[in-house]
């Protein structure tokens, strides 16, 4: 497996999302501050199952651009890419409340 890769620019985010959109299944973990309705998403870790790679999306640095032009919203809302997430409640609330991203195919 390749070393984890930090994604902290919108250009890198676009390329990484394009790669992940070819996956059938991805594993997702979200880190932040007090995740939930009042919390803040800081880092999204994604593991691509068929092409084993760990991508660390620095949402704190990229801000809303990660979800807009970076494509993270499109990936997280995709019906064709299954997302495996442990206890998604607080993560999903934070994504929806602050980034208008509604998780699908979880």
Tab-separated table of C-alpha atoms in Angstrom:
chain	number	residue	atom	x	y	z
A	1	UNK	CA	0.000	0.000	0.000
A	2	UNK	CA	1.215	3.486	-0.838
A	3	UNK	CA	1.957	6.075	1.827
A	4	UNK	CA	-0.967	8.296	2.897
A	5	UNK	CA	-1.195	11.427	0.767
A	6	UNK	CA	-2.192	14.848	2.087
A	7	UNK	CA	-4.560	16.726	-0.212
A	8	UNK	CA	-4.521	20.441	0.638
A	9	UNK	CA	-5.119	22.272	-2.649
A	10	UNK	CA	-8.246	22.375	-4.779
A	11	UNK	CA	-6.354	21.042	-7.814
A	12	UNK	CA	-5.126	18.027	-5.851
A	13	UNK	CA	-8.634	17.576	-4.480
A	14	UNK	CA	-10.149	17.496	-7.972
A	15	UNK	CA	-7.643	14.860	-9.129
A	16	UNK	CA	-8.095	12.736	-6.002
A	17	UNK	CA	-11.904	12.867	-6.234
A	18	UNK	CA	-11.716	11.825	-9.903
A	19	UNK	CA	-9.617	8.812	-8.844
A	20	UNK	CA	-12.009	7.897	-6.017
A	21	UNK	CA	-15.072	8.182	-8.275
A	22	UNK	CA	-13.797	5.094	-10.127
A	23	UNK	CA	-14.053	3.003	-6.935
A	24	UNK	CA	-17.039	0.817	-6.057
A	25	UNK	CA	-16.408	1.126	-2.308
A	26	UNK	CA	-14.471	3.633	-0.211
A	27	UNK	CA	-13.902	3.822	3.522
A	28	UNK	CA	-14.359	7.277	5.049
A	29	UNK	CA	-13.406	8.734	8.430
A	30	UNK	CA	-14.073	12.343	9.370
A	31	UNK	CA	-12.187	14.264	12.033
A	32	UNK	CA	-13.050	17.659	13.372
A	33	UNK	CA	-13.901	19.840	16.316
A	34	UNK	CA	-17.058	18.880	18.216
A	35	UNK	CA	-18.542	17.112	15.192
A	36	UNK	CA	-22.309	17.415	14.882
A	37	UNK	CA	-24.604	20.340	14.189
A	38	UNK	CA	-22.256	22.810	15.887
A	39	UNK	CA	-18.989	21.105	14.914
A	40	UNK	CA	-16.396	21.743	12.254
A	41	UNK	CA	-15.003	19.250	9.748
A	42	UNK	CA	-11.214	19.529	9.604
A	43	UNK	CA	-9.937	16.358	7.927
A	44	UNK	CA	-11.553	13.664	5.802
A	45	UNK	CA	-9.622	10.431	5.453
A	46	UNK	CA	-10.603	8.241	2.510
A	47	UNK	CA	-9.353	4.770	1.662
A	48	UNK	CA	-9.833	3.565	-1.891
A	49	UNK	CA	-10.462	-0.182	-1.681
A	50	UNK	CA	-9.628	-1.374	-5.215
A	51	UNK	CA	-6.526	0.806	-5.563
A	52	UNK	CA	-5.289	0.735	-1.963
A	53	UNK	CA	-4.502	4.320	-1.111
A	54	UNK	CA	-5.175	6.588	1.826
A	55	UNK	CA	-6.007	10.196	1.000
A	56	UNK	CA	-6.186	12.852	3.715
A	57	UNK	CA	-8.306	15.808	2.597
A	58	UNK	CA	-7.345	18.915	4.594
A	59	UNK	CA	-10.759	20.580	4.714
A	60	UNK	CA	-9.508	23.078	7.297
A	61	UNK	CA	-7.026	24.476	4.746
A	62	UNK	CA	-9.173	24.230	1.597
A	63	UNK	CA	-12.417	25.352	3.242
A	64	UNK	CA	-15.680	25.260	1.254
A	65	UNK	CA	-13.734	25.019	-2.022
A	66	UNK	CA	-12.982	21.362	-1.189
A	67	UNK	CA	-16.699	20.615	-1.476
A	68	UNK	CA	-17.557	23.040	-4.271
A	69	UNK	CA	-14.924	23.122	-7.014
A	70	UNK	CA	-12.855	20.355	-5.367
A	71	UNK	CA	-15.647	17.814	-5.831
A	72	UNK	CA	-15.879	16.312	-2.330
A	73	UNK	CA	-19.627	16.995	-2.160
A	74	UNK	CA	-20.140	15.171	-5.458
A	75	UNK	CA	-18.160	12.160	-4.182
A	76	UNK	CA	-19.927	11.997	-0.812
A	77	UNK	CA	-23.356	12.334	-2.445
A	78	UNK	CA	-22.625	9.778	-5.172
A	79	UNK	CA	-25.055	6.879	-5.430
A	80	UNK	CA	-22.538	4.786	-7.378
A	81	UNK	CA	-19.701	4.836	-4.824
A	82	UNK	CA	-20.554	3.011	-1.595
A	83	UNK	CA	-19.186	4.715	1.512
A	84	UNK	CA	-18.240	2.650	4.580
A	85	UNK	CA	-18.353	4.898	7.630
A	86	UNK	CA	-18.480	3.929	11.309
A	87	UNK	CA	-21.181	5.771	13.312
A	88	UNK	CA	-22.025	8.376	10.715
A	89	UNK	CA	-24.511	10.437	12.749
A	90	UNK	CA	-22.292	13.306	13.979
A	91	UNK	CA	-20.150	13.276	10.826
A	92	UNK	CA	-23.225	13.437	8.604
A	93	UNK	CA	-24.727	16.298	10.601
A	94	UNK	CA	-21.518	18.340	10.360
A	95	UNK	CA	-21.201	17.708	6.611
A	96	UNK	CA	-24.819	18.644	6.009
A	97	UNK	CA	-24.891	21.678	8.289
A	98	UNK	CA	-21.619	23.337	7.249
A	99	UNK	CA	-20.975	22.041	3.728
A	100	UNK	CA	-24.464	21.174	2.452
A	101	UNK	CA	-23.235	17.648	1.695
A	102	UNK	CA	-25.803	14.899	2.172
A	103	UNK	CA	-24.178	11.479	2.424
A	104	UNK	CA	-25.609	8.837	0.100
A	105	UNK	CA	-24.886	5.138	-0.444
A	106	UNK	CA	-23.553	4.735	3.084
